[in-house]
Backbone as a ProteinNet text record, in pm:
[ID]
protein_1_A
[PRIMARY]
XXXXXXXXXXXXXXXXXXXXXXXXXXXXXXXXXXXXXXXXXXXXXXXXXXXXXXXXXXXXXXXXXXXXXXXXXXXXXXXXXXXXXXXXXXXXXXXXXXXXXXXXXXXXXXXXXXXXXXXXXXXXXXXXXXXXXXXXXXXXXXXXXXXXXXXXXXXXXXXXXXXXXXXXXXXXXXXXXXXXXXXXXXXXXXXXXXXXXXXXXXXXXXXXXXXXXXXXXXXXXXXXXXXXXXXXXXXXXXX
[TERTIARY]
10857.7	10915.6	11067.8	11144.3	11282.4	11335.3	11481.2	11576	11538.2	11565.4	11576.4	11454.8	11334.1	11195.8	11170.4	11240.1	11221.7	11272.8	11423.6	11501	11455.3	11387.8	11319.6	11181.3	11101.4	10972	11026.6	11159.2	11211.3	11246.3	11322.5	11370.1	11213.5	11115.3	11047.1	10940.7	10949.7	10894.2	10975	11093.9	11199.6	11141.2	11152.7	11125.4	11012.2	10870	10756.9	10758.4	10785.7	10799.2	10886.6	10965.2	11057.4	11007.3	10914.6	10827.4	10712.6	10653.5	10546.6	10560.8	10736.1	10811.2	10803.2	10846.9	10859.3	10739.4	10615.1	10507.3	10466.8	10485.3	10380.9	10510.4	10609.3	10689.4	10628.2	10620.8	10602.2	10482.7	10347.5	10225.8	10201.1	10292.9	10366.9	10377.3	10505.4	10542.7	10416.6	10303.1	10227	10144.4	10079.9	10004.5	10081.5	10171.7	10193.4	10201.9	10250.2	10213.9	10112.6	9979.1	9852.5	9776.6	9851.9	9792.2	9831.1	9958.5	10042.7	9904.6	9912.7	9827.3	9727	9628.2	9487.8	9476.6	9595	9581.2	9550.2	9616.9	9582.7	9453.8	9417.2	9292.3	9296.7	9150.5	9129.3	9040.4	9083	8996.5	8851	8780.7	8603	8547.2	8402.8	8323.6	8338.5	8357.7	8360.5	8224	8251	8155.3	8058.3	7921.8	7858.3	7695.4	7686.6	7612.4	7464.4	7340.1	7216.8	7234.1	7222.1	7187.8	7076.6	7006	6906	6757.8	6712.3	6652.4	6561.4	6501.6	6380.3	6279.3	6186.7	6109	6112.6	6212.7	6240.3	6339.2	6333.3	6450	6417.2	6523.4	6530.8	6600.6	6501.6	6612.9	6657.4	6758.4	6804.8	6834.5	6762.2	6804.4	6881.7	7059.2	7230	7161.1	7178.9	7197.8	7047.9	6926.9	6804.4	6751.9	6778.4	6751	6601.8	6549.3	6451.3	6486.1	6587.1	6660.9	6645.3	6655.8	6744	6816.1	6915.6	7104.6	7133.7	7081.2	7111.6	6999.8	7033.5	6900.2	6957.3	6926.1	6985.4	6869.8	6890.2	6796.6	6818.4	6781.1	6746.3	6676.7	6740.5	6684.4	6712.5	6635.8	6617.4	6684.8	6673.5	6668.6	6854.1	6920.4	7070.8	7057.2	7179.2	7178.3	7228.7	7156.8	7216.7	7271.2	7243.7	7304.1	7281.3	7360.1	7363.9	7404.7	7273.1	7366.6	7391.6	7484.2	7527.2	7516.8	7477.8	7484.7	7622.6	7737.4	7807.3	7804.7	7862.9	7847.6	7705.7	7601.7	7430.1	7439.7	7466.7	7420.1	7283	7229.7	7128.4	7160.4	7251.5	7310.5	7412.8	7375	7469.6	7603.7	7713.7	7832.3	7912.6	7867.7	7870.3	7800.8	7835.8	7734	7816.9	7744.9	7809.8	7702.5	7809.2	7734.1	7774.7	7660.7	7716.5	7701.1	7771.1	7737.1	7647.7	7513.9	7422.6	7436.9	7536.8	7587.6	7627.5	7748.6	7857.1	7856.2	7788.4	7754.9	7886	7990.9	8116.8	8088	8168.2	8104.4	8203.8	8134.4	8172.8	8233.9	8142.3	8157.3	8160.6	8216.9	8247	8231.1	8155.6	8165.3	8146	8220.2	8299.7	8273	8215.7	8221.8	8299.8	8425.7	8573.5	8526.6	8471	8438.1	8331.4	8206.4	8114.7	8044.5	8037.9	8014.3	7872.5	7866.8	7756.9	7817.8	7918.9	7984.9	8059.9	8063.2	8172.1	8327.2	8391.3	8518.7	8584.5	8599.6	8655.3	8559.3	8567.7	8501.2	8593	8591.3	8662.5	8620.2	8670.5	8616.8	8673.4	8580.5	8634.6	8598.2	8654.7	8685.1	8703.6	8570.6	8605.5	8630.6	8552.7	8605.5	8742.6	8790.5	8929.2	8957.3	9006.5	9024.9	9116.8	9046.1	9147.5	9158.5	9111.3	9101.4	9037.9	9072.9	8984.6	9021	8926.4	8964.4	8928.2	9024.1	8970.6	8964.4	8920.5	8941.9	8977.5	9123.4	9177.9	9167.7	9147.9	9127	8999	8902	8775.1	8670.6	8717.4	8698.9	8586.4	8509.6	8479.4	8497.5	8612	8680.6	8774.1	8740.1	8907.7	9017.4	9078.2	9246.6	9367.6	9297.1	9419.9	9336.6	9427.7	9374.1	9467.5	9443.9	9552.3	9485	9572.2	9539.9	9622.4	9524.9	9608.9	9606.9	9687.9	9695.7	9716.8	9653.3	9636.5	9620.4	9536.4	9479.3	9563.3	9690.1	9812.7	9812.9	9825.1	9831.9	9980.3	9963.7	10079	10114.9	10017.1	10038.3	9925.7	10017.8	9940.5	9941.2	9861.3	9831.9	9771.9	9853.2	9794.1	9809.6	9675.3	9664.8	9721.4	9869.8	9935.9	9845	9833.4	9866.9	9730.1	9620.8	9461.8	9466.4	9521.3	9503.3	9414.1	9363.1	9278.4	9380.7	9508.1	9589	9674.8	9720.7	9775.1	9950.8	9988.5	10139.7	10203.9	10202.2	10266.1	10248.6	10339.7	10325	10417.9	10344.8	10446.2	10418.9	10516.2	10496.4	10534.8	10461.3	10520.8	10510.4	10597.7	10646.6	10517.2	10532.1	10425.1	10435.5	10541.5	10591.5	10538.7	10481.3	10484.7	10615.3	10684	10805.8	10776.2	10815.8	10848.9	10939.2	10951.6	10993.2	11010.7	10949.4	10956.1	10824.3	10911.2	10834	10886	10766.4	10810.1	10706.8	10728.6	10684.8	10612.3	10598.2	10596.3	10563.2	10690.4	10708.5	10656.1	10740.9	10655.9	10515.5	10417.1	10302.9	10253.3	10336	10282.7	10201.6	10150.1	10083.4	10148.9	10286.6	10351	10442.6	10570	10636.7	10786.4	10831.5	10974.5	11059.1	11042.6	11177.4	11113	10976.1	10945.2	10991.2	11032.1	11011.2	11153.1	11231.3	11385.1	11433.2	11367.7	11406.2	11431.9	11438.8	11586.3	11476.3	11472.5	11364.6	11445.8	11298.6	11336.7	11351.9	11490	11477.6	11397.3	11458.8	11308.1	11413.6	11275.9	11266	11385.2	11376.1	11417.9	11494.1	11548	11579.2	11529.7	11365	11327.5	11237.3	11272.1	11164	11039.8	10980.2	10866.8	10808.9	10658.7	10554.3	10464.1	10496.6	10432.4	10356.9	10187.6	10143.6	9983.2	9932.9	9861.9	9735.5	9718.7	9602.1	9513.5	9373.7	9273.7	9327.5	9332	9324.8	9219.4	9152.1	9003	9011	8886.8	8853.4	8849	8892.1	8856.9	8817.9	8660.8	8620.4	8657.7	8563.5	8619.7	8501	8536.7	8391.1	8309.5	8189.9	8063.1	8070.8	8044.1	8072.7	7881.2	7904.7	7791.1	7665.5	7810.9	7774.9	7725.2	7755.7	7766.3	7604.4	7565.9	7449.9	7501.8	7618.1	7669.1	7726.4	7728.2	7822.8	7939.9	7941.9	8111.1	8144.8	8224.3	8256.5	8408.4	8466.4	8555.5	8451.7	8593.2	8571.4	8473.4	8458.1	8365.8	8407.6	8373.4	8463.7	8513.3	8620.7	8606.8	8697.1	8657.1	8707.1	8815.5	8903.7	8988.8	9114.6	9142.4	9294.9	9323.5
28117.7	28016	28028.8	28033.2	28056.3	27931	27929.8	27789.7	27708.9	27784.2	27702.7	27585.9	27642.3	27603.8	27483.9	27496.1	27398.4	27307	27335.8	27153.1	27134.5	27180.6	27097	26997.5	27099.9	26989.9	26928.2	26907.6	26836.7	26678.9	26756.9	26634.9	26541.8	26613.4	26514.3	26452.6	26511.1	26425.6	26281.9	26285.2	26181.5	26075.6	26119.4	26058.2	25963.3	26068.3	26009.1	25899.5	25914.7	25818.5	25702.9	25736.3	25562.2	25504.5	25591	25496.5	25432.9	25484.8	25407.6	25306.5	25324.6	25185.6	25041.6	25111.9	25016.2	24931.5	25009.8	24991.4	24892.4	24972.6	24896.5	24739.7	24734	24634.7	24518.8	24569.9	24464.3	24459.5	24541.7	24459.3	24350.4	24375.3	24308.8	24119.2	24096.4	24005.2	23959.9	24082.3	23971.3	23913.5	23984	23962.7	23770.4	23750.5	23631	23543.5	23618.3	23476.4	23484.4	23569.9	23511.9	23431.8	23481.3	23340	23210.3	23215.7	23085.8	22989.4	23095.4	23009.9	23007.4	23080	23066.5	22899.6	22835.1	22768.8	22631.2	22645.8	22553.4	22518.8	22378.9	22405.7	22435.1	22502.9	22550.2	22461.7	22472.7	22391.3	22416.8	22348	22359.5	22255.8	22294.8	22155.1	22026	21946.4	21823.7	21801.3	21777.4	21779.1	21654.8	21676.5	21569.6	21607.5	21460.2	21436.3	21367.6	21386.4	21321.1	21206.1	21083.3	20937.3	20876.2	20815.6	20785.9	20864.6	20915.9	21017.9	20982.2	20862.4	20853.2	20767.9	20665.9	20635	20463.5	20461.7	20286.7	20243.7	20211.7	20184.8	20020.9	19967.2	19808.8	19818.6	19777.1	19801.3	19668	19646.4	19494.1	19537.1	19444.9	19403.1	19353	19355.1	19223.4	19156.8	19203.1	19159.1	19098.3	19115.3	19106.9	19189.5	19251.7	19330.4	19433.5	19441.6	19508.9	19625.6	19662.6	19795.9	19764.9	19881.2	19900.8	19882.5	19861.4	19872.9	19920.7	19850.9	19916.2	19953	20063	20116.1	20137.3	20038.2	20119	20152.8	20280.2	20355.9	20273.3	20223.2	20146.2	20257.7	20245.2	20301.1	20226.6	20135.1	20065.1	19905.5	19872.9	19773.4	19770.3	19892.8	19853	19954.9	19959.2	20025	20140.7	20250.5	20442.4	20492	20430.8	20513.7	20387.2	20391.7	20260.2	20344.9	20363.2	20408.1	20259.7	20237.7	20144.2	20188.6	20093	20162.9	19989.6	20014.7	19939.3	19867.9	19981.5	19938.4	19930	19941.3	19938.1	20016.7	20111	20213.3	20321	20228.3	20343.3	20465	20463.5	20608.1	20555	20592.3	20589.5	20569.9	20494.8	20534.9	20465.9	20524.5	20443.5	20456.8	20594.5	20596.5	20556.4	20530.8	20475	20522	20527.7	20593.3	20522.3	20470.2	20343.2	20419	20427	20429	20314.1	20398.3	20273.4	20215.7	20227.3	20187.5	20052.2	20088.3	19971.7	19915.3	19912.9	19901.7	19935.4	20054.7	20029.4	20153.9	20151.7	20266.1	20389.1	20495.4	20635.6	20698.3	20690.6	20793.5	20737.5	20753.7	20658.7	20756.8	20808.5	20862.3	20777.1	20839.2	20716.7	20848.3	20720.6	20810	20733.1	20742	20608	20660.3	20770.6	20777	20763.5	20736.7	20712.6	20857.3	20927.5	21061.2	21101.2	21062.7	21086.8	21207.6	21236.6	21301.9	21239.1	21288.8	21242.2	21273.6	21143.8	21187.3	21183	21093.9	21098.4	21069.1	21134.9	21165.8	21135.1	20979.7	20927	20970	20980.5	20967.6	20861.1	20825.1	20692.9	20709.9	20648.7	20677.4	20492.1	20477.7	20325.4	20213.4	20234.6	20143.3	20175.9	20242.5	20297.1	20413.9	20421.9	20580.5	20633.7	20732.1	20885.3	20982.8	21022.4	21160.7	21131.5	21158.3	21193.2	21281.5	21348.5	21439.3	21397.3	21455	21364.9	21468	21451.5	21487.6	21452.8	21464.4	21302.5	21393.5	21492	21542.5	21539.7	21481.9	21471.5	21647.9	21707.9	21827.1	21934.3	21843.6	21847.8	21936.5	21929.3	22041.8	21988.7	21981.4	21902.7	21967.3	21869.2	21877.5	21805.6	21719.5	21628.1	21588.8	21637.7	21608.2	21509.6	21425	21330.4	21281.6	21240.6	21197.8	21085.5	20993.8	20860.7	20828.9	20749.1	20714.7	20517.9	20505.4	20347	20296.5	20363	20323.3	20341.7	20396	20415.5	20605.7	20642.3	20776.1	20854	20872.2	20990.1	21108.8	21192.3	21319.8	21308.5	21383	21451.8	21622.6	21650.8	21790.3	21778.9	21899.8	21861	21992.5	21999.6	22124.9	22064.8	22073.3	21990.2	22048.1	22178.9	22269.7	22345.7	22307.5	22356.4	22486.8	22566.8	22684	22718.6	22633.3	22628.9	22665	22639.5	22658.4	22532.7	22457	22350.2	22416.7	22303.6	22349.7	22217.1	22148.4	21988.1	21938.3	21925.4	21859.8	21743.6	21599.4	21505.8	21449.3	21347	21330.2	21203.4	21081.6	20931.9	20867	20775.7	20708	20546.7	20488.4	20378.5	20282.5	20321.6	20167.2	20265.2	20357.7	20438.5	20507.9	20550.7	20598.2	20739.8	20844.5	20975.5	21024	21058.5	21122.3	21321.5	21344.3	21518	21516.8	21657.4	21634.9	21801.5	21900.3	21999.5	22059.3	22209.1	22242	22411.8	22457.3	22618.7	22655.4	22686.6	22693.5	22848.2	22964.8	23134.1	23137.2	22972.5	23063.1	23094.8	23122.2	23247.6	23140.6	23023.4	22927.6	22895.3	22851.8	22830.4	22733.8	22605.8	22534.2	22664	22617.8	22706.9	22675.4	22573.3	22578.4	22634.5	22639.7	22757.9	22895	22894.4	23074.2	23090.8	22980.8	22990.1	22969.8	22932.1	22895.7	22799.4	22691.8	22579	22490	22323.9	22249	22146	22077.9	22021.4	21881.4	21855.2	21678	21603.5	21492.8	21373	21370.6	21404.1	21365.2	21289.7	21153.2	21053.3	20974.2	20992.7	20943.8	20856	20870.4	20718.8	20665.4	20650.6	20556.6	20535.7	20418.3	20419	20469.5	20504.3	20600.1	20531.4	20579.3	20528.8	20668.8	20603.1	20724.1	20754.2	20747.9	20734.5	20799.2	20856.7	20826.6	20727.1	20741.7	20594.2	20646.4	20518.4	20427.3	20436.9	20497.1	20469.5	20380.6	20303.3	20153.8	20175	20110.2	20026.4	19970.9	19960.3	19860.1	19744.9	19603.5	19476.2	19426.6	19231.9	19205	19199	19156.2	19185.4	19133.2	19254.4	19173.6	19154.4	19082.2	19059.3	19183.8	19277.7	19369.9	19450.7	19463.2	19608.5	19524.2	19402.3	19359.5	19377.7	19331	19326.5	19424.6	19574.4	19671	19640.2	19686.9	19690.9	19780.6	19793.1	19870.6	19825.8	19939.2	19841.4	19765.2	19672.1	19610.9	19665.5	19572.3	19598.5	19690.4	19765.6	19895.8	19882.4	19938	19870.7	20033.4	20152.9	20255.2	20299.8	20381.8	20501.2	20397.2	20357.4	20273.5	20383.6
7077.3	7163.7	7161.2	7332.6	7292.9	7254.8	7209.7	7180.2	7305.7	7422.7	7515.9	7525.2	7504.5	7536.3	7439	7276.2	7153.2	7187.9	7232.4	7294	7372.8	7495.1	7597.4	7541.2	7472.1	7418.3	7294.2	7263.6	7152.9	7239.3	7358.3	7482.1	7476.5	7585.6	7616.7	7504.9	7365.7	7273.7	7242.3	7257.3	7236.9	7365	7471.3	7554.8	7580	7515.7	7504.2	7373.6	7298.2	7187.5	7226.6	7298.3	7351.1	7444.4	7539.9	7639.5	7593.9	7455.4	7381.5	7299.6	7231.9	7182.4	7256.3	7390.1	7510.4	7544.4	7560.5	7613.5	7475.9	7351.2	7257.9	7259.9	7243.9	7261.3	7399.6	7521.5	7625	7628.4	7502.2	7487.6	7414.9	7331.5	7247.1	7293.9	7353.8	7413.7	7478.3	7583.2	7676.2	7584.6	7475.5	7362.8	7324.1	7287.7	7241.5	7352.9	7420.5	7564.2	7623.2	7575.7	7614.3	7527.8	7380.6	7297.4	7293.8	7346.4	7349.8	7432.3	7573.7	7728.9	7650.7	7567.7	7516	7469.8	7392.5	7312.2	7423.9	7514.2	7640.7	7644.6	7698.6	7804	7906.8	7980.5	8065.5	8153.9	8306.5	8395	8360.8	8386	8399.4	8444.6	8435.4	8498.3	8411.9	8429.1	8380.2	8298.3	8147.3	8079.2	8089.5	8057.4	8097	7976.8	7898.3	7799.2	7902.5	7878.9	7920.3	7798.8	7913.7	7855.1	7797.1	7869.8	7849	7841.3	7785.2	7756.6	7680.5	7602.5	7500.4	7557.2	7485.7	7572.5	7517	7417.1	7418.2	7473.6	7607.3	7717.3	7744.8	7765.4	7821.7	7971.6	8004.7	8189.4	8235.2	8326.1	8418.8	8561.6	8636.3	8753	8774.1	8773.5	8771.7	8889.2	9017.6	9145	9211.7	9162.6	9200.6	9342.4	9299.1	9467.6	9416.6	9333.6	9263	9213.3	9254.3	9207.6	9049.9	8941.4	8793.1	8790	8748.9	8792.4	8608.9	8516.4	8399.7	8287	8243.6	8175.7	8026.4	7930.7	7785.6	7689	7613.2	7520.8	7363.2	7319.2	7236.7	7067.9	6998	6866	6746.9	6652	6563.1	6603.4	6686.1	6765.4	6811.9	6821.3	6859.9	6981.9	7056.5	7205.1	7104	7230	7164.1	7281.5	7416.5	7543.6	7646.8	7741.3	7845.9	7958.9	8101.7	8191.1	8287.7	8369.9	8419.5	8607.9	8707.7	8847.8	8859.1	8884.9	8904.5	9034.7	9146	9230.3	9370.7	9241.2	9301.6	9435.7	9430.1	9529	9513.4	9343.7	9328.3	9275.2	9229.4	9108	9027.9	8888.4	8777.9	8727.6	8770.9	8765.3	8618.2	8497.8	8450.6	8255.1	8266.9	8069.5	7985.5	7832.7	7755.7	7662.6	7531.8	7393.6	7251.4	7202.1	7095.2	6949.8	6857	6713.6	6637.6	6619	6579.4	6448.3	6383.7	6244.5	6294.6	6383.1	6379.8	6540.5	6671.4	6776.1	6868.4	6830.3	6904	6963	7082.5	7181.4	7114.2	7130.9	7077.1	7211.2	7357.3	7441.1	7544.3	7639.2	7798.9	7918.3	8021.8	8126.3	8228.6	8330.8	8468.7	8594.3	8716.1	8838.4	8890.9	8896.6	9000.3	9149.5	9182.1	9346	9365.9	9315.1	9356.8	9407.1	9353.6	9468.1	9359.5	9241.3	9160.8	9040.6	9063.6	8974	8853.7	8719.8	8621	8667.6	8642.8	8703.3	8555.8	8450.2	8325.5	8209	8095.4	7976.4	7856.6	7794.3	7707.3	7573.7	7450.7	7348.8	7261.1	7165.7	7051.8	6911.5	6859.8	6700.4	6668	6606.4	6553.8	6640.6	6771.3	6915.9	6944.8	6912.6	6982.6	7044.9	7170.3	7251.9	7202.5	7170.1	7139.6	7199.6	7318.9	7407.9	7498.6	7656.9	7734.7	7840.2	7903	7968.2	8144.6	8278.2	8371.8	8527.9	8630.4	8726.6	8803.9	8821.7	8936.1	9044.7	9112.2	9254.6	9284.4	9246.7	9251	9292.6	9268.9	9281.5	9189.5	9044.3	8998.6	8845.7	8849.6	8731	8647.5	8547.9	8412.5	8492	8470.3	8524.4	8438	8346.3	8286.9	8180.9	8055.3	7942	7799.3	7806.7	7680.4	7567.5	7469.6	7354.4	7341.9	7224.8	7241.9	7099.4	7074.6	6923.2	6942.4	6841.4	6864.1	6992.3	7024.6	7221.3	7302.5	7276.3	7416.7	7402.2	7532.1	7540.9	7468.1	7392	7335.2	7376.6	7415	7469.1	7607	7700.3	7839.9	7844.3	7935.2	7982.2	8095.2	8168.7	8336.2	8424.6	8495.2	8596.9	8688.2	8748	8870	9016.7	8972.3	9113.4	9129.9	9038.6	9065.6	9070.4	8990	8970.7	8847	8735.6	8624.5	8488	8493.8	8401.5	8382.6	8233.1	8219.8	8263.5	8344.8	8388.1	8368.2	8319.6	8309	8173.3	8080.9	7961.8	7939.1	7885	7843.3	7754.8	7630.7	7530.2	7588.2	7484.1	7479.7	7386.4	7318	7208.5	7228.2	7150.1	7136.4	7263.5	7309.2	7389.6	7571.6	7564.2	7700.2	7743	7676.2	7774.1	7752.8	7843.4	7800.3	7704.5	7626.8	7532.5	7517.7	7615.3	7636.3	7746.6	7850.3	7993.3	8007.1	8053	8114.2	8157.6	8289.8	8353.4	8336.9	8387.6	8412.4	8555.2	8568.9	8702.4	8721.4	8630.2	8654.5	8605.6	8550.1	8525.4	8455.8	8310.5	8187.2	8157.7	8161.6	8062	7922.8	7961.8	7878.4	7914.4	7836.4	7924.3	7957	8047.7	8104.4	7980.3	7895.7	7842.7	7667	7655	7565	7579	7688.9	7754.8	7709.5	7715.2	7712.9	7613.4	7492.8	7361.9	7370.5	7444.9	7407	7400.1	7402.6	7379.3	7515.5	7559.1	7671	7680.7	7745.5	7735.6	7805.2	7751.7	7822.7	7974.1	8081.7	8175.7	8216.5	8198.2	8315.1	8191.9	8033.8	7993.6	7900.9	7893.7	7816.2	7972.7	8084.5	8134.5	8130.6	8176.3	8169.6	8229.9	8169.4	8290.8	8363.6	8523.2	8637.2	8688	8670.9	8707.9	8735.4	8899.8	8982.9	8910.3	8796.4	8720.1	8712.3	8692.5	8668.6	8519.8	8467.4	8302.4	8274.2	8171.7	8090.9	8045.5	8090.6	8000.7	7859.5	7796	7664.4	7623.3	7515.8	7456.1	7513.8	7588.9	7594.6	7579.9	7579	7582.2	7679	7638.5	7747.9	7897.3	7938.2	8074.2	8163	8301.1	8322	8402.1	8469.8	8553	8472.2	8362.9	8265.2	8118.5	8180.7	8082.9	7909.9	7918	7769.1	7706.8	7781.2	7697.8	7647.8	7573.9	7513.4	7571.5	7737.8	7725.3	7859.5	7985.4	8046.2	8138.2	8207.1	8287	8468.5	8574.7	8639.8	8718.2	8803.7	8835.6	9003	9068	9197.7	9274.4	9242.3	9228.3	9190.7	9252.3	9164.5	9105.7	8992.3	8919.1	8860.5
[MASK]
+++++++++++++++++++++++++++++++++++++++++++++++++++++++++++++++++++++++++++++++++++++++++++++++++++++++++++++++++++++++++++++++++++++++++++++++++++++++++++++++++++++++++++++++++++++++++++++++++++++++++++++++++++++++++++++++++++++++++++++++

């Protein structure tokens, strides 16, 4: 092999080794910003538990029209599942899931449109909400997911733009205000001001949050529509 021929395959070995630096480098980077987005949730069907399902059921007629309107599954003489037809159209809008220890509801599913679909899926800890997940475009897919601490929402997550990726994050202090609010505007499934290092201020300063979400009921007392659940109030669609 002449000189000439050694520095040339000396050249493009140099070459090849810095384009595989590169490469293994920007697999690198996508590698952490696909775990970042992994850690997200992801849109899906709106989860949904079977209610009433055994064969010691107590049913009520509210309105007398001969219809069911509420059907609860009954195990060692306390309620285990309650589906509810609120606004008596003859379908369900309306489950509920009791801890038969202590009779406080564990699990809440809501149809706010009436369409026969779950629109929000609460969870509880001790009669108190801690998570639920919701579909405010009625579209049938999680879109907005929060957590609450002492029954007020603390953290949000939100598919703004129905693409099946969370792009909206906000934080709130006990009293409801924002406290940290940001976006992703390129996408990666990440917030913009992660991407940028810096950490992002609150929004609007502290204001309060106004925001065209339905509210998951909370534990209240018995009402007449609902044949004594503990659970919310009577429903009159989307709040």
């Amino acid at each position: 092999m002449t000189e000439r021929v050694r520095v040339a395959a000396a050249a493009v070995a140099v070459v090849l080794l810095g384009c595989s630096g590169d490469a293994t480098s920007g697999a690198g980077r996508r590698s952490n910003e696909s775990a970042a987005a992994q850690r997200e949730p992801r849109s899906a069907p709106m989860p949904h538990e079977d209610c009433v399902t055994g064969t010691n059921i107590s049913s009520l007629d509210v309105n007398g029209d001969g219809q069911v309107d509420i059907r609860t599954e009954m195990s060692g003489g306390q309620p285990r599942c309650r589906e509810t037809d609120a606004n008596f159209d003859g379908r369900v809008d309306i489950y509920r899931w009791f801890d038969l220890g202590s009779g406080q509801v564990t699990r809440v599913e809501e149809d706010y449109d009436f369409d026969g679909r779950v629109d929000v899926v609460a969870t509880f800890a001790a009669g108190v909400l801690t998570s639920d997940v919701m579909d405010t475009n009625f579209d049938g897919l999680t879109d907005t997911w929060r957590n609450y601490r002492g029954g007020r929402v603390v953290e949000l997550r939100r598919d703004a733009d129905g693409d099946g990726r969370v792009d909206t994050w906000e934080r709130f202090d006990d009293t409801g205000r924002v406290t940290y609010s940001a976006t992703d505007a390129n996408r990666d499934g990440t917030p913009d001001e992660d991407d940028a290092g810096t950490p992002a201020p609150s929004a609007d300063g502290g204001s309060t949050v106004v925001s065209a979400i339905p509210t998951t009921p909370t534990p209240q007392p018995a009402s007449a529509v609902d044949g004594g659940a503990a659970g919310g109030a009577q429903k009159g669609g989307r709040r």
